[in-house]
CSV table of C-alpha atoms and ligand atoms in Angstrom, one decimal:
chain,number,residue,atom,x,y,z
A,1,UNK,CA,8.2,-22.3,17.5
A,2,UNK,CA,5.4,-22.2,20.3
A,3,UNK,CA,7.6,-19.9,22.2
A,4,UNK,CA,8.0,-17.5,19.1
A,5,UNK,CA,4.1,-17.1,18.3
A,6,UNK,CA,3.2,-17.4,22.5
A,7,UNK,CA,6.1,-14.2,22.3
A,8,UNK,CA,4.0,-12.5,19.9
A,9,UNK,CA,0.9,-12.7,21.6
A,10,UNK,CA,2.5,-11.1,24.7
A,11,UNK,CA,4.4,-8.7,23.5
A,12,UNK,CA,3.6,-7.8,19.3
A,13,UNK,CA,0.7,-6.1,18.9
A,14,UNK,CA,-1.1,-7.8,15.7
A,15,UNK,CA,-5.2,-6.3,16.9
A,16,UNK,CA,-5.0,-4.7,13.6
A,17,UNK,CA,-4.5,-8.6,12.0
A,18,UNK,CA,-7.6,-11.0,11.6
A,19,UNK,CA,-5.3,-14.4,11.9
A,20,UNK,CA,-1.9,-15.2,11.0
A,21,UNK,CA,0.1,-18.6,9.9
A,22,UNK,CA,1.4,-20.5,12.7
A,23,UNK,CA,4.3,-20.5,10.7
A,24,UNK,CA,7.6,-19.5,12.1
A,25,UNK,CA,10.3,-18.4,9.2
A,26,UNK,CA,13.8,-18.9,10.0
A,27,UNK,CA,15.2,-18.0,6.7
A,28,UNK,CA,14.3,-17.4,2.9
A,29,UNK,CA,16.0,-17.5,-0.4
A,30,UNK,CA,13.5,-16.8,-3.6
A,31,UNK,CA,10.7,-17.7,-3.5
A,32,UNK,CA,10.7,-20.2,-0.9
A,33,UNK,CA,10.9,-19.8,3.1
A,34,UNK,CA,12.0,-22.3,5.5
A,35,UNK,CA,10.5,-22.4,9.0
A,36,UNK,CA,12.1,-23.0,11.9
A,37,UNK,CA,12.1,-27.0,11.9
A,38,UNK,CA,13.2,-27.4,8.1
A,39,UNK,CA,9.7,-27.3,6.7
A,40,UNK,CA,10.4,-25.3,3.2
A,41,UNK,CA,6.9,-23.2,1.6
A,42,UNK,CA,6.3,-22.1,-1.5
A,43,UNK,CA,5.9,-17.6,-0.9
A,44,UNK,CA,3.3,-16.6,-2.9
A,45,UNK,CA,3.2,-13.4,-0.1
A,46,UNK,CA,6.3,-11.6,-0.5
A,47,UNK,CA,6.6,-8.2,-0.8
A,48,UNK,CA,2.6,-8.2,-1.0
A,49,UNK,CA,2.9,-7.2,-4.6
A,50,UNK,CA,4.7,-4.5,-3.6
A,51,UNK,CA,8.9,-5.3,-4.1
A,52,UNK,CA,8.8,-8.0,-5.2
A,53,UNK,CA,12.4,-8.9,-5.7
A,54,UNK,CA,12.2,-12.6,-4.0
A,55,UNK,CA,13.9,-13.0,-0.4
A,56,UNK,CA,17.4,-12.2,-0.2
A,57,UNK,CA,17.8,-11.2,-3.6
A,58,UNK,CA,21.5,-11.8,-3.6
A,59,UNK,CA,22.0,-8.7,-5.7
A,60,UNK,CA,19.7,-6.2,-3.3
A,61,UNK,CA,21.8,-8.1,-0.4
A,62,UNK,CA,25.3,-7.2,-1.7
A,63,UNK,CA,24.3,-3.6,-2.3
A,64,UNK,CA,22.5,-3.1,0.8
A,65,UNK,CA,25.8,-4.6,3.0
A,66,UNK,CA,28.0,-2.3,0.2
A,67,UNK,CA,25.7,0.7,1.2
A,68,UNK,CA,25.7,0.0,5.5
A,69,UNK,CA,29.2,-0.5,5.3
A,70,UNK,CA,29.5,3.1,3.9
A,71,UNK,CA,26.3,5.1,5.5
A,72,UNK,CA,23.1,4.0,7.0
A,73,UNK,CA,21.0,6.8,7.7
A,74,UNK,CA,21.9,10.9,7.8
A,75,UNK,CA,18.6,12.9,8.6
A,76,UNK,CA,16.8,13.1,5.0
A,77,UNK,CA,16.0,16.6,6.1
A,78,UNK,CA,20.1,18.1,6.7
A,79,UNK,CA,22.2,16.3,4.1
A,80,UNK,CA,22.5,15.0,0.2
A,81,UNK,CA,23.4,11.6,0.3
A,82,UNK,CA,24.5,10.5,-3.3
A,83,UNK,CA,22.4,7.0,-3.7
A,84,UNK,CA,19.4,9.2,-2.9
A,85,UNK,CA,20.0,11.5,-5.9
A,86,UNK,CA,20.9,8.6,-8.3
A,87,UNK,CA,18.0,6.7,-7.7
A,88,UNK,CA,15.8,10.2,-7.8
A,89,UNK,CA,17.4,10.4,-11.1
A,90,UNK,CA,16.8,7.0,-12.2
A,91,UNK,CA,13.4,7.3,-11.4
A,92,UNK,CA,12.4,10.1,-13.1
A,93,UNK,CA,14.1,8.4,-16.4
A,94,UNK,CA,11.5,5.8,-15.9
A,95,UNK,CA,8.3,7.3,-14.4
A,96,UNK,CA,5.6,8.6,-16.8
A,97,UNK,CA,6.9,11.9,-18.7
A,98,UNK,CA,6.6,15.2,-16.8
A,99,UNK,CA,6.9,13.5,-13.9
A,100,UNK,CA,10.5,14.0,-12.5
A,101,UNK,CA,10.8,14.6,-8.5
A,102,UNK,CA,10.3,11.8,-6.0
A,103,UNK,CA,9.4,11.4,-2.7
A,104,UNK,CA,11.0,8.9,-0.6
A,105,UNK,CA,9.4,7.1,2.4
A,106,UNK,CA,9.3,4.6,4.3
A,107,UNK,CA,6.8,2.5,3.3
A,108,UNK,CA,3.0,2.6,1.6
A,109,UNK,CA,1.0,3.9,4.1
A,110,UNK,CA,3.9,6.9,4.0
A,111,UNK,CA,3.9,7.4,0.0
A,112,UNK,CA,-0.4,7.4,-0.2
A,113,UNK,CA,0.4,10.6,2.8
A,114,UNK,CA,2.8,11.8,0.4
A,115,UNK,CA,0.3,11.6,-2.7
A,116,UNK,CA,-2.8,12.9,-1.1
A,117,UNK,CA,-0.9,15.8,0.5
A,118,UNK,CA,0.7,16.4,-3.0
A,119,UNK,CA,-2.9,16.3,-4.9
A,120,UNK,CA,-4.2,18.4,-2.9
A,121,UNK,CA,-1.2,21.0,-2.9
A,122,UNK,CA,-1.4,20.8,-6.6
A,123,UNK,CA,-4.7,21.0,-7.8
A,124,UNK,CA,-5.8,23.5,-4.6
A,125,UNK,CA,-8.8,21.3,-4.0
A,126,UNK,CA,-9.4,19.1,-1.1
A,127,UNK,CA,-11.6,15.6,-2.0
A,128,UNK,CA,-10.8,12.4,-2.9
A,129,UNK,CA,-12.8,9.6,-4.5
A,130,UNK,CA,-11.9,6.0,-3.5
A,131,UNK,CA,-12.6,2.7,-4.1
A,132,UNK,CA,-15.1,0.6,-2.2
A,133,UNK,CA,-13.0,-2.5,-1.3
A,134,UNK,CA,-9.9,-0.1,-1.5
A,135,UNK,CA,-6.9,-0.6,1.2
A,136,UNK,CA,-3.9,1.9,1.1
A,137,UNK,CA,-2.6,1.7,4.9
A,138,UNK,CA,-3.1,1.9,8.6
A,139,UNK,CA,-1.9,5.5,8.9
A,140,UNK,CA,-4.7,8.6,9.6
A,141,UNK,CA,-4.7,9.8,5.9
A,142,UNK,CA,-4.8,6.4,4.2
A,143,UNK,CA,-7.6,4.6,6.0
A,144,UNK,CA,-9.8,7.6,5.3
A,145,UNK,CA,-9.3,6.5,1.7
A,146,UNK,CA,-9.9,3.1,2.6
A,147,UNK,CA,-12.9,1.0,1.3
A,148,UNK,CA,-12.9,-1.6,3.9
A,149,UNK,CA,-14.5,-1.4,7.0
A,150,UNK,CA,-13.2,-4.6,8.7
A,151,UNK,CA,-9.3,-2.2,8.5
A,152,UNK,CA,-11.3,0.3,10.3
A,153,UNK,CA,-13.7,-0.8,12.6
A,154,UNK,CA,-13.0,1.2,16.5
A,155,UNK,CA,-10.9,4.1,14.6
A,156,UNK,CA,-12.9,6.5,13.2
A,157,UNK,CA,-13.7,8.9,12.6
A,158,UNK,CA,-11.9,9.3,9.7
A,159,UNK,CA,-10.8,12.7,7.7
A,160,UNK,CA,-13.7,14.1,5.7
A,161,UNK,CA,-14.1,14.7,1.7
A,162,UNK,CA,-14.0,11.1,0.8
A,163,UNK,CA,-16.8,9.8,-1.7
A,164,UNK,CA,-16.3,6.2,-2.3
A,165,UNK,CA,-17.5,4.1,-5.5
A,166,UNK,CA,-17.8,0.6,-6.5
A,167,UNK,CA,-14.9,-0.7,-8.4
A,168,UNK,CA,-15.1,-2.3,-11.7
A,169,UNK,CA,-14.1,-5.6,-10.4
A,170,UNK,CA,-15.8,-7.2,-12.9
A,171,UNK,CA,-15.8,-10.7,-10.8
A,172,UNK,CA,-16.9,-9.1,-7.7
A,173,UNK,CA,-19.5,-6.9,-9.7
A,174,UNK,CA,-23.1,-7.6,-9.8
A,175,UNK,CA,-22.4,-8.3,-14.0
A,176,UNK,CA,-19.9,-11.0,-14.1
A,177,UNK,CA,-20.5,-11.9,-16.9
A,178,UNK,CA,-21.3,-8.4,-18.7
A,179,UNK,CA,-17.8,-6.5,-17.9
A,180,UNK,CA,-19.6,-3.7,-20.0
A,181,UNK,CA,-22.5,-3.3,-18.1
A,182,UNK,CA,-20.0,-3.5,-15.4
A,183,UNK,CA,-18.1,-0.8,-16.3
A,184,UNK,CA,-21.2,1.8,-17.4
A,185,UNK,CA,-22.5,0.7,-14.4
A,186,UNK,CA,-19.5,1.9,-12.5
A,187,UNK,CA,-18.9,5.0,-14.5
A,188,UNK,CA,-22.4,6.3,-13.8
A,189,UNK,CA,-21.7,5.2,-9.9
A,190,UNK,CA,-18.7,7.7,-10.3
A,191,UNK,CA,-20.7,10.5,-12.0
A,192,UNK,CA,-23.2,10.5,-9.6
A,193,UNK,CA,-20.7,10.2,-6.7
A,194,UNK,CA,-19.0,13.4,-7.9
A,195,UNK,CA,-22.5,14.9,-8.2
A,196,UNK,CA,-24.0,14.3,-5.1
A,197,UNK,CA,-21.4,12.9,-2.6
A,198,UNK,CA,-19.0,15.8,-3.3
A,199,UNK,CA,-18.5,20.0,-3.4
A,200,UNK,CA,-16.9,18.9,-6.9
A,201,UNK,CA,-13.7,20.0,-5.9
A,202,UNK,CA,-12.0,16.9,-6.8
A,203,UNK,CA,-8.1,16.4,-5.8
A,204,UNK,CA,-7.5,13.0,-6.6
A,205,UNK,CA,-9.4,9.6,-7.8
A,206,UNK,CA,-7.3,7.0,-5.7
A,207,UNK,CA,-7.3,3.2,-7.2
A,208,UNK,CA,-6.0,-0.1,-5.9
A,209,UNK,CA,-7.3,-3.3,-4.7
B,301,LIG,C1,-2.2,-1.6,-1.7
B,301,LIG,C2,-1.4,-1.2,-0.5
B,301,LIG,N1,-1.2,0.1,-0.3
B,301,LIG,C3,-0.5,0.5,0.8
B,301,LIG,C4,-0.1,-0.4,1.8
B,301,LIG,C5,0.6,0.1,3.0
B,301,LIG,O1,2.0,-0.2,2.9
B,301,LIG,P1,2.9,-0.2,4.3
B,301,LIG,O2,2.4,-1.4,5.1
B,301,LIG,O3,4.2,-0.3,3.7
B,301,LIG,O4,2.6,1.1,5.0
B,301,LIG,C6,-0.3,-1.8,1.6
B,301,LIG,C7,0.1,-2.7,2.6
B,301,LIG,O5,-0.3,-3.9,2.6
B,301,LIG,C8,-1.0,-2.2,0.5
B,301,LIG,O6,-1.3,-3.5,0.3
């Protein structure tokens, strides 16, 4: 175990990372991991909210090994590849109506690129209004729309045409207890963001926390 994290500290680059567990995982199943001497955690991490299917989902492991013995990878940008254009399908069956293309990437900081890129493309206009508190990535693009200094402290400059406004966190908000103050609060914060802090030439309003 000390040689793993001693092994990291040489040779991973984790700058980007305020602390991580001194936990070494050796294997998972669910939503439980097991480190490297037996000792079994409860995950209340994986996927980061993101695929959240629990660790080795046996059905995402069978069709994963059914898939790699078949095909890996052909360059997205020569060939068709038929999972591809099923899952594009499937997805536009269940995404929002009108909405029926998708992009595949490789991971978030890759589909907030994608999205931007697309906004502006689409509307022909070039800001953004984010979210203080707001984290989307560590690539160029995405921490320009990222609310949160301590992701980019000693990388900026960051790209232009980026007004950010408070969220309506109602917790975190100077009205916990008044979510509707909170949210006129946070509306006005918003008008006068577009107002002042932007051209008005609005491509996208991007949300998370
Ligand atoms: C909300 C949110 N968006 C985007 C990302 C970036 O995803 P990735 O690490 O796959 O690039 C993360 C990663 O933690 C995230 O939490």
């Amino acid at each position: 175990m000390a040689n793993t994290i001693q092994k990291y500290k040489d040779y991973v680059m984790t700058g980007f990372i305020k602390s991580m567990v001194p936990i070494v995982v050796d294997h998972a199943l669910g939503a439980v991991i097991t480190d490297v001497q037996g000792r079994e955690y409860l995950d209340c991490f994986a996927g980061i909210s993101v695929v959240n299917a629990g660790h080795c989902n046996p059905e995402v492991i069978a069709a994963a090994k059914a898939q790699m013995d078949k095909l890996v990878h052909c360059a997205s940008y020569i060939y068709h590849a038929q999972p591809v254009a099923d899952l594009g399908e499937k997805m536009a069956r269940i995404a929002p109506k009108g909405l029926t293309k998708t992009f595949f990437g490789n991971g978030g900081a890759e589909a907030i690129e994608g999205a931007l890129k697309l906004a502006r493309l689409y509307t022909g206009k070039y800001e953004f209004i984010a979210l203080h508190g707001g984290f989307h990535g560590r690539s160029f693009g995405a921490l320009s729309v990222t609310g949160n200094q301590a992701r980019k402290k000693r990388g900026g400059p960051y790209g232009s045409g980026v007004a950010f406004v408070p969220a309506p966190y109602v917790y975190r908000s100077s009205w916990p207890n008044d979510p509707e103050e909170c949210s006129r609060q946070c509306v006005k914060a918003l008008e006068d963001a577009i107002r002042y802090a932007t051209s008005g030439d609005i491509a996208a309003f991007i949300a998370n926390r």
